XYZ file of C-alpha atoms in Angstrom:
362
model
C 2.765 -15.343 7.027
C 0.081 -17.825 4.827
C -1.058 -16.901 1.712
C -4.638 -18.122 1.458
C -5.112 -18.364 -2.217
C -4.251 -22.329 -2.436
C -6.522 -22.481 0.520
C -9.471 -21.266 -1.391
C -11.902 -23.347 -3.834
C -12.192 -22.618 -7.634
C -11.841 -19.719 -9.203
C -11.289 -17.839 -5.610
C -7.417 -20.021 -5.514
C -6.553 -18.063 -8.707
C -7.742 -14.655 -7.487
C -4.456 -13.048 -8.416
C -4.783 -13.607 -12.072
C -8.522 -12.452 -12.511
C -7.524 -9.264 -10.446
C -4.283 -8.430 -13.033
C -7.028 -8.977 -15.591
C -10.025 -6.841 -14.569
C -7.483 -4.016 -13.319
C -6.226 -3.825 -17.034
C -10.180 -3.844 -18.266
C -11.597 -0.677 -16.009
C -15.358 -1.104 -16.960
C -14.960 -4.767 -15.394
C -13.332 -4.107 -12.370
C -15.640 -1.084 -11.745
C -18.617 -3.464 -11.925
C -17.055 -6.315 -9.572
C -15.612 -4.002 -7.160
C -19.346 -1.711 -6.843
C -21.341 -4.948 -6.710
C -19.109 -6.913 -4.343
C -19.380 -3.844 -2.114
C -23.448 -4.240 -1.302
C -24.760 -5.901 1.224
C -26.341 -8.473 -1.254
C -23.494 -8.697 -3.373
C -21.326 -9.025 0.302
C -23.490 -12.364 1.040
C -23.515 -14.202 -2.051
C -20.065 -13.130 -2.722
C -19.089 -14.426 0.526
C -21.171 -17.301 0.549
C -18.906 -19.228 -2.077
C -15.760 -17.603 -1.155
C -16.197 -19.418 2.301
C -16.365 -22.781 0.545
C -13.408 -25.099 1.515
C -11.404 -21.381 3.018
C -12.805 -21.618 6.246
C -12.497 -25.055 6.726
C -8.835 -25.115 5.983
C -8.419 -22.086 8.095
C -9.407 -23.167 10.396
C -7.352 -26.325 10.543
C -4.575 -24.098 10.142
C -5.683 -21.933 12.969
C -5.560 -25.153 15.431
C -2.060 -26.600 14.042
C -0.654 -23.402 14.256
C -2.073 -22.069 17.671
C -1.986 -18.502 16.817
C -1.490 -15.720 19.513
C -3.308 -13.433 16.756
C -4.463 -13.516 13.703
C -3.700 -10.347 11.493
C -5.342 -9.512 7.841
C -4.027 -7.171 5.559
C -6.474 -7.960 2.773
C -10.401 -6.797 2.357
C -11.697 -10.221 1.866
C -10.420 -12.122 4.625
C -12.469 -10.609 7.353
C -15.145 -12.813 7.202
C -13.835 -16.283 6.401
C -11.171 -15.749 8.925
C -13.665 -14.899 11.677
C -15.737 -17.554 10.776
C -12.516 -19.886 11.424
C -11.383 -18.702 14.550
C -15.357 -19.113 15.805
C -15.623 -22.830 14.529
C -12.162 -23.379 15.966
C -13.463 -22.084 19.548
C -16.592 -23.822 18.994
C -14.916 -26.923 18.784
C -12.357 -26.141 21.307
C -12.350 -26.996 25.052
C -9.299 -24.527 25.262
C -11.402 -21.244 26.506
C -8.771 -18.338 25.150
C -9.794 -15.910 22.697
C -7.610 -15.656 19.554
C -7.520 -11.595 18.975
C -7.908 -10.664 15.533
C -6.960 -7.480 13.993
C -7.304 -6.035 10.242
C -4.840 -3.733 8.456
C -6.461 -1.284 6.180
C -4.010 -1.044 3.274
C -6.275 1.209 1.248
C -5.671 5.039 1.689
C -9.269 7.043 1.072
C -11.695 4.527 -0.903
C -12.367 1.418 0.654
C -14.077 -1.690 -0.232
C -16.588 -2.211 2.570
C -15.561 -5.320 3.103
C -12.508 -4.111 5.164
C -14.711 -3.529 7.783
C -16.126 -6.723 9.850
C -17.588 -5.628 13.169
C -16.090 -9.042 14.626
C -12.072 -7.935 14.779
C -10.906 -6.327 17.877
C -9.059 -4.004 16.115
C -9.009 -2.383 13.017
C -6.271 -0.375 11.880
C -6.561 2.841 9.392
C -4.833 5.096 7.475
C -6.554 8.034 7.119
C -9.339 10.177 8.067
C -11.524 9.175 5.244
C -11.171 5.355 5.858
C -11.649 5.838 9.620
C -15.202 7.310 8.503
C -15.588 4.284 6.116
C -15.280 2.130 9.346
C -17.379 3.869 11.311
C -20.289 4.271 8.760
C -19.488 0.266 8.959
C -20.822 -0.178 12.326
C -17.433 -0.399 13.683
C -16.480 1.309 17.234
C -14.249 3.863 18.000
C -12.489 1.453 20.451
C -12.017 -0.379 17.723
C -10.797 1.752 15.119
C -7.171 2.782 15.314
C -5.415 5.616 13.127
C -1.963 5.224 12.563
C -1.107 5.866 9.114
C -0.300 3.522 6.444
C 2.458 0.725 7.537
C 5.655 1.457 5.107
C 9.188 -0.173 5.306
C 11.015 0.661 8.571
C 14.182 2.147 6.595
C 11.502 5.676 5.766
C 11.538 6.031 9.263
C 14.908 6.676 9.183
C 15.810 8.969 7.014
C 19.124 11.086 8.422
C 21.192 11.547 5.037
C 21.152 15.035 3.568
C 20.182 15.071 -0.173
C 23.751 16.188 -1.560
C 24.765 13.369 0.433
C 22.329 10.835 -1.076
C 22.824 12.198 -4.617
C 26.728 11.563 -4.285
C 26.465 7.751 -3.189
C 23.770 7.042 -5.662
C 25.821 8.208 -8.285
C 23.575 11.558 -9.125
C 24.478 14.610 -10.157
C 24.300 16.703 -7.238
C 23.168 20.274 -8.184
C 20.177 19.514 -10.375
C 16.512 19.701 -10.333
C 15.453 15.776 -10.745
C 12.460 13.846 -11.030
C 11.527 10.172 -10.173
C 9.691 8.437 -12.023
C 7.883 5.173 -10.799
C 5.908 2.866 -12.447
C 5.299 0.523 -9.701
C 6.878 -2.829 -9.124
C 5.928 -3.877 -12.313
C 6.554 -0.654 -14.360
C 3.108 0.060 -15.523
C 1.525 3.437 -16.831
C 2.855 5.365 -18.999
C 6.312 5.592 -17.625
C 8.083 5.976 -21.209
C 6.123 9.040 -22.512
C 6.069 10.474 -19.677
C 10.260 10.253 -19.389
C 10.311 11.547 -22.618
C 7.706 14.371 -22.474
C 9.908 15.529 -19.305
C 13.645 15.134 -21.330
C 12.561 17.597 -23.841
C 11.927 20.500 -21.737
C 13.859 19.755 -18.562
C 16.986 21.820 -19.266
C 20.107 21.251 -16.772
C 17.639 19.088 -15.021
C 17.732 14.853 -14.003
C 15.255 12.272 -14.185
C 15.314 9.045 -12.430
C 13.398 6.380 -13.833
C 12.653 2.499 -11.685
C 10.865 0.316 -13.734
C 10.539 -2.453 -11.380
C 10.403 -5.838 -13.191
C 9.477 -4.269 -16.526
C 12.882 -5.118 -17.564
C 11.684 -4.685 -21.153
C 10.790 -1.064 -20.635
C 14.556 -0.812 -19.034
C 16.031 -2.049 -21.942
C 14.035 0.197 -24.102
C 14.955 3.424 -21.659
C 18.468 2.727 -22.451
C 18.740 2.183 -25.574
C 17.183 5.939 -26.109
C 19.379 8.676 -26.211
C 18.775 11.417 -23.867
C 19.161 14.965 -23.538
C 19.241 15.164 -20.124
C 20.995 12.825 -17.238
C 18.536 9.976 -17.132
C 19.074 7.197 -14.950
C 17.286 4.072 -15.098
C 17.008 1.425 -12.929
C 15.041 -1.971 -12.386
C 13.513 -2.692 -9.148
C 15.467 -1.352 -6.570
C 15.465 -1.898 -2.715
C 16.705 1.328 -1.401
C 13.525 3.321 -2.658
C 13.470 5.320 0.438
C 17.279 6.592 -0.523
C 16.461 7.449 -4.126
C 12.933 9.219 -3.144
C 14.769 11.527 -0.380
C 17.636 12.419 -3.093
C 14.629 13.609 -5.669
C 12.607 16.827 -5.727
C 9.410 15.242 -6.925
C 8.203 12.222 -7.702
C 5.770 10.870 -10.849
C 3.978 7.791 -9.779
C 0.888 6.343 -9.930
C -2.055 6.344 -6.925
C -1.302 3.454 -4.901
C -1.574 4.487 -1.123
C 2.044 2.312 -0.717
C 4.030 5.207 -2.728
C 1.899 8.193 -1.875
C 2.403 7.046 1.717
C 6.132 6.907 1.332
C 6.566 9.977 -0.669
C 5.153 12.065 2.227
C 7.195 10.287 4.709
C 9.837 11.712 2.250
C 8.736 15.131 2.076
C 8.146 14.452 -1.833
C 6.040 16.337 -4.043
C 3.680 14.060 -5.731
C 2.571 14.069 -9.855
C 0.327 11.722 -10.117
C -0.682 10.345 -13.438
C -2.598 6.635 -13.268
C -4.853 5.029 -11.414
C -6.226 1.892 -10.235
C -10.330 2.670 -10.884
C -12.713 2.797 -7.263
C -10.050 1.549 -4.587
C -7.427 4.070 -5.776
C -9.536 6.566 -7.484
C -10.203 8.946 -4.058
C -6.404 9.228 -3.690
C -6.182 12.066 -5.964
C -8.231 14.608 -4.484
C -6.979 13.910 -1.373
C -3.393 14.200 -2.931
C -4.763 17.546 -4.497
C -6.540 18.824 -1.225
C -4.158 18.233 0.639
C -1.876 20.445 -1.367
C 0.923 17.914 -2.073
C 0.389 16.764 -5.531
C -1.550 17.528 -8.655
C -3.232 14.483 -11.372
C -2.972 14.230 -14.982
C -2.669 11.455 -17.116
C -1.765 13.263 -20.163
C 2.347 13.169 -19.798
C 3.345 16.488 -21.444
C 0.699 18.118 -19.087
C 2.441 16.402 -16.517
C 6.217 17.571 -17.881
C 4.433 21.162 -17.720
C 3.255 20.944 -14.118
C 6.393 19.872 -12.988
C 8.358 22.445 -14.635
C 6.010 24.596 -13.288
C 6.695 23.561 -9.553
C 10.541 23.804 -10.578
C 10.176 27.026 -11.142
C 8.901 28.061 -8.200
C 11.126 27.407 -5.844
C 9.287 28.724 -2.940
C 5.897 26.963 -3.495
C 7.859 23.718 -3.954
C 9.352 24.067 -0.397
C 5.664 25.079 1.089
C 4.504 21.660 -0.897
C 7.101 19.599 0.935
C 6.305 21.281 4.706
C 2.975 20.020 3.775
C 4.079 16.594 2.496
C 5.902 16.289 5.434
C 3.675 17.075 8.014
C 0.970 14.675 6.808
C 3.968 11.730 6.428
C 3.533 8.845 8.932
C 7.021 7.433 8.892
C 6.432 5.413 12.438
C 2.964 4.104 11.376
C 4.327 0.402 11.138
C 6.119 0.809 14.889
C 2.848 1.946 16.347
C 1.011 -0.833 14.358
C 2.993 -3.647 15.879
C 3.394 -2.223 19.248
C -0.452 -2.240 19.734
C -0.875 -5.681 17.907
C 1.652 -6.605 20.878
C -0.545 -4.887 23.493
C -3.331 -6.716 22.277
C -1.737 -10.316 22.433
C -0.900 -9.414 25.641
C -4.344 -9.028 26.809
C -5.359 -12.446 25.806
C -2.654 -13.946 26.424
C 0.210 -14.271 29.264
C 3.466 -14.110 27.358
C 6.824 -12.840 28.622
C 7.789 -9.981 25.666
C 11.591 -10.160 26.396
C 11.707 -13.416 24.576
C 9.426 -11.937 21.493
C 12.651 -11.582 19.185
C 13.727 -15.643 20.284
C 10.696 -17.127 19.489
C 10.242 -15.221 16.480
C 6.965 -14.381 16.896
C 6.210 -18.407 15.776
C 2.738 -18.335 16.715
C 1.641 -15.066 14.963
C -0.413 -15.706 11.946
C -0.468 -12.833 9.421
C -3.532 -13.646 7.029
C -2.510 -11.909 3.411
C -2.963 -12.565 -0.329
């Protein structure tokens, strides 16, 4: 796995810190993110990001001797393309290195996910498979699995009363998670407490991530209800199938887990443009509802509490849209398509490793 950013000249090798910035400052990363998504904005964007990146890619690329070459991130279509073509170029070695992209966005897409270069390109959804295609991209190309999520979703066998018991819960009560992503962000607090003063007999979870201020706050409160909070936990699968709902913001990681889950889904944040068409589809879809005003979002889920039958319709439906074995089906036709280029024996995958496959990510 390389991280690119020290591979990048200035001020692409400090990406990470101007995206925490704009994200914070909407109006900002609205206008980088719609500009950055033209065709104009694509070239001259692109035409200093490549400076120094595909260069050192490239060198990479031929120290490294990749059997593929897999990005998970919008921008590294191009300059990684670009690499693996100056590396064959230069090359008297005449295999093709496959490359394949890994759409990590769930409905709204920056376009420049979409190169018409990779040999495959792996999507989530409907929408983003229409993104692709309005791309220029092929339908040999494009590949719908769902959204890759941690192997443990996929295997979910624990009953709830089960789960509750060896996390601790109480068993027999209506709870809510609440998630605030891995840095517990949004408005996680009000939210907890807008929910403790009218959830009677009921249980709220609370994972702040590494917020561990926010923690320390939760705990010092006292509540009327059982709260539990926790930090950043790696069992998320365990505490999201031992909950009846979950609030969260509208990252496509969570909403993609919480259906695996069969978990109702509050949603009340967003990330503007790339996250923004998550919540109709959420809505649409009938698994979820969107506000970001917290005792609307106490009322909704009381709401779904009390109706127990339209609760269990909701989590048929989150169910049946989950994609639990979307990360299996991933890798198994990333293997099919190293095997294509390349003659390999796959019974000793697991003892090499898989040394020589590059995964491009920031």
């Amino acid at each position: 796995m390389l991280d690119v950013l020290p591979l990048c000249a200035p001020p692409f090798n400090k990406s990470d810190m101007y995206y925490d910035f704009m994200v914070k400052h909407p109006f900002l990363w609205r206008g980088a993110f719609a500009w950055s998504s033209t065709r104009w904005g694509e070239r001259v964007g692109f035409a200093w990001y490549k400076v120094g990146l595909v260069g050192n890619l490239k060198k990479y690329f031929v120290e490294s001797q990749p059997d593929l070459v897999v990005s998970v991130h919008p921008l590294l279509q191009v300059p990684s393309l670009a690499a693996l073509k100056a590396m064959r170029d230069e090359s008297d070695d005449p295999r093709r290195i496959p490359f394949a992209t890994v759409v990590t966005d769930y409905t709204t897409c920056h376009a420049t996910w979409f190169d018409k270069g990779v040999d495959k390109c792996f999507v989530p959804t409907v929408e983003t498979k229409e993104f692709g295609e309005r791309r220029g991209l092929t339908s040999s190309q494009l590949v719908m699995h769902g959204l890759p999520i941690r192997p443990a979703f996929s295997k979910l066998s624990a009953s709830k009363a089960r789960l509750r018991q060896k996390l601790g819960m109480k068993r027999n009560r209506s709870t809510v998670l609440i998630v605030g992503g891995g840095d517990g962000m949004g408005p996680v607090e009000e939210t907890c407490l807008a929910l403790d003063n009218r959830l009677e007999g009921g249980q709220i979870v609370v994972i702040c991530g590494r917020n561990e201020k926010l923690a320390k706050r939760l705990r010092r409160h006292k509540w009327a209800s059982n709260v539990v909070i926790l930090g950043f936990v790696s069992n998320m699968h365990e505490w999201m199938s031992a909950s009846d709902c979950i609030v969260t913001k509208a990252g496509p990681g969570t909403i993609a887990e919480s259906l695996a889950c069969g978990l109702p889904i509050m949603l009340n944040n967003f990330i503007p443009c790339q996250e923004a068409g998550n919540i109709p589809w959420v809505i649409d879809n009938g698994v979820g509802d969107f506000s970001n005003e917290p005792e609307e979002v106490a009322s909704t889920v009381l709401r779904w509490f009390a109706d127990e039958k339209g609760l269990r319709r909701m989590r048929k439906r989150t169910l049946a849209l989950g994609r639990p074995k979307a990360t299996f089906q991933i890798v198994d036709d990333l293997v099919e398509l190293m095997k294509k280029y390349r003659t390999w024996d796959p019974e000793k995958l697991l003892a090499r490793e898989m040394r020589k496959l590059a995964t491009v990510s920031i």
